[in-house]
Coordinates of C-alpha atoms in Angstrom, one line a residue:
M20 CA -0.7 -0.3 0.4
N21 CA 1.3 2.9 -0.9
I22 CA 1.5 6.5 1.3
L23 CA -0.9 7.8 -0.4
R24 CA -3.3 4.5 0.5
S25 CA -2.4 5.0 3.9
F26 CA -3.4 8.0 4.9
V27 CA -6.7 8.7 2.7
R28 CA -8.1 5.9 3.9
P29 CA -8.1 6.2 7.4
M30 CA -9.4 10.3 6.7
L31 CA -11.9 9.1 4.2
A32 CA -13.2 5.7 7.1
A33 CA -12.9 8.5 9.7
P34 CA -16.5 10.4 9.6
F35 CA -18.0 7.2 9.2
I36 CA -15.9 5.5 12.7
V37 CA -17.5 8.2 14.5
D38 CA -21.3 8.7 13.9
G39 CA -21.9 4.9 13.7
L40 CA -20.5 4.2 16.8
D41 CA -22.3 7.9 17.6
A42 CA -25.5 5.1 16.3
M43 CA -24.8 2.6 18.4
V44 CA -23.5 4.5 22.6
R45 CA -26.4 7.2 21.6
P46 CA -28.7 6.9 19.3
S47 CA -31.1 9.4 20.2
R48 CA -30.4 12.0 18.3
H49 CA -30.5 10.2 15.0
V50 CA -33.4 8.5 16.1
E51 CA -35.4 12.6 16.1
K52 CA -33.5 13.6 12.5
F53 CA -35.0 10.0 11.1
E54 CA -38.4 10.5 12.3
K55 CA -38.7 13.9 11.3
V56 CA -38.3 12.5 7.9
A57 CA -39.6 9.2 8.4
P58 CA -43.6 10.1 6.4
T59 CA -41.5 11.7 3.6
L60 CA -38.7 9.1 3.2
E61 CA -42.5 6.5 3.3
R62 CA -44.1 8.6 0.8
A63 CA -41.3 8.2 -1.1
G64 CA -41.1 4.7 -1.5
L65 CA -39.3 3.6 2.3
P66 CA -41.3 0.1 3.3
P67 CA -42.9 0.7 7.1
V68 CA -41.4 -2.2 8.5
L69 CA -37.8 0.2 8.6
T70 CA -39.0 2.5 9.7
S71 CA -41.4 0.5 12.7
D72 CA -38.5 0.6 14.8
A73 CA -36.6 3.4 14.1
R74 CA -34.1 3.3 17.6
L75 CA -32.6 -0.8 16.1
L76 CA -33.0 0.5 12.7
T77 CA -30.4 3.4 13.8
R78 CA -27.6 1.2 15.9
A79 CA -28.2 -1.5 12.9
S80 CA -26.6 1.4 10.7
G81 CA -23.9 1.9 12.9
A82 CA -23.1 -0.8 14.3
V83 CA -22.1 -1.5 10.0
N84 CA -20.7 1.8 9.5
L85 CA -18.4 1.4 12.5
V86 CA -17.6 -1.8 11.0
A87 CA -17.1 -1.3 7.6
G88 CA -15.1 2.1 8.2
L89 CA -12.6 0.4 10.4
G90 CA -12.0 -1.8 7.8
L91 CA -11.4 1.1 5.2
A92 CA -9.2 2.1 7.5
A93 CA -7.5 -0.9 8.6
G94 CA -7.4 -1.2 5.1
R95 CA -8.9 -4.4 5.0
A96 CA -11.1 -5.5 2.1
P97 CA -11.0 -1.6 1.9
R98 CA -13.3 -2.4 -2.0
T99 CA -15.8 -3.4 -0.5
N100 CA -16.0 -1.6 2.6
A101 CA -16.6 1.6 0.5
T102 CA -18.3 0.1 -1.2
I103 CA -20.6 -0.8 1.8
L104 CA -20.0 2.6 3.1
A105 CA -20.6 3.9 -0.3
A106 CA -24.4 2.6 0.0
L107 CA -24.6 3.0 3.5
N108 CA -24.4 6.8 3.0
V109 CA -26.7 7.8 0.4
P110 CA -29.5 7.1 2.7
L111 CA -27.7 8.7 5.5
T112 CA -27.3 12.0 3.9
V113 CA -30.8 12.2 3.2
V114 CA -32.0 11.6 6.5
N115 CA -29.1 14.4 8.5
N116 CA -29.8 16.8 5.6
P117 CA -33.7 17.5 4.4
V118 CA -33.7 20.5 2.3
W119 CA -37.1 19.8 1.6
A120 CA -37.8 20.1 4.7
V121 CA -36.2 22.7 6.6
K122 CA -37.2 26.7 6.6
G123 CA -35.4 29.3 6.7
T124 CA -32.4 30.6 4.4
Q125 CA -29.5 30.7 6.0
A126 CA -30.8 26.7 7.8
R127 CA -31.9 25.7 4.0
K128 CA -27.2 27.0 3.5
E129 CA -27.3 25.0 6.0
A130 CA -28.9 22.4 4.4
L131 CA -27.7 22.1 1.5
S132 CA -24.6 22.4 2.4
G133 CA -24.3 18.8 4.0
L134 CA -26.1 17.5 1.6
L135 CA -23.2 18.2 -0.6
R136 CA -20.6 17.3 1.2
G137 CA -22.5 14.0 1.8
A138 CA -21.8 13.7 -1.8
A139 CA -18.9 14.9 -1.8
L140 CA -17.9 12.3 0.7
G141 CA -19.8 8.7 -1.7
A142 CA -17.7 10.3 -3.9
G143 CA -14.6 9.4 -2.4
L144 CA -16.7 6.3 -1.4
A145 CA -16.5 5.9 -5.5
L146 CA -13.4 6.3 -5.9
A147 CA -11.8 4.3 -2.8
A148 CA -14.4 1.5 -4.0
V149 CA -12.6 0.4 -8.2
D150 CA -9.7 1.8 -6.5
R151 CA -7.3 -1.7 -7.3
Q152 CA -4.1 -0.2 -6.6
G153 CA -2.4 -0.5 -10.1
R154 CA -3.6 -3.7 -10.7
P155 CA -5.4 -4.9 -13.7
S156 CA -9.1 -6.0 -12.9
L157 CA -9.7 -9.8 -13.7
A158 CA -11.9 -8.6 -16.7
W159 CA -8.6 -7.3 -19.1
Q160 CA -6.5 -10.3 -17.2
V161 CA -9.0 -12.3 -19.0
R162 CA -8.7 -11.0 -22.5
N163 CA -5.1 -10.4 -21.9
A164 CA -4.4 -13.5 -20.8
R165 CA -6.0 -14.6 -24.5
Q166 CA -4.8 -12.3 -27.2
Q167 CA -1.3 -13.3 -26.1
R168 CA -2.6 -17.2 -26.0
E169 CA -3.7 -16.6 -29.5
A170 CA -0.4 -14.9 -30.6
M171 CA 1.4 -17.6 -29.4
Q172 CA -0.6 -20.2 -31.9
A173 CA -0.2 -17.5 -35.0
A174 CA 3.9 -17.9 -34.7
Q175 CA 3.3 -20.7 -33.8
Q176 CA 1.9 -22.0 -37.0
A177 CA 3.8 -19.5 -39.2
A178 CA 7.2 -21.7 -37.7
Q179 CA 5.6 -25.0 -38.4
R180 CA 5.0 -23.5 -42.2
R181 CA 8.2 -21.8 -42.7
Y182 CA 10.5 -24.6 -41.1
V183 CA 8.6 -28.1 -41.3
T184 CA 9.6 -29.3 -44.4
A185 CA 6.0 -31.3 -46.6

């Protein structure tokens, strides 16, 4: 792992670790935020079963954030953990920054700023999710092996035609 990755991954994971721990230990603040936007989310199609026990949902989400954040920070399955965090980042950003439900210009600016900050974190996580650390993808490796095999067969056939007497 190069020095940039060893510095950036923990920094990218830090907000998720802190927020996940807070959601597990003190879920009430997170539940309040969720309950404010739950009716809107239900109208948008969120199943009511998810809103029935907001405290359990908050703790479970916090646990996943914590574990995936620690995994990303430690460099253990970084692409998988970044994908998990990116998927969880979308609903958490929407719940924590409900631009549509905020009254007042200043509050709306703060919510919009938080929404954009969450989108930026999501973009960083998306980049971390596709980072192969300089190694080619499996599809490229298969394609390259096939091309090399075909080139070797063509070279063998050309050598046989040239040097083998009939």
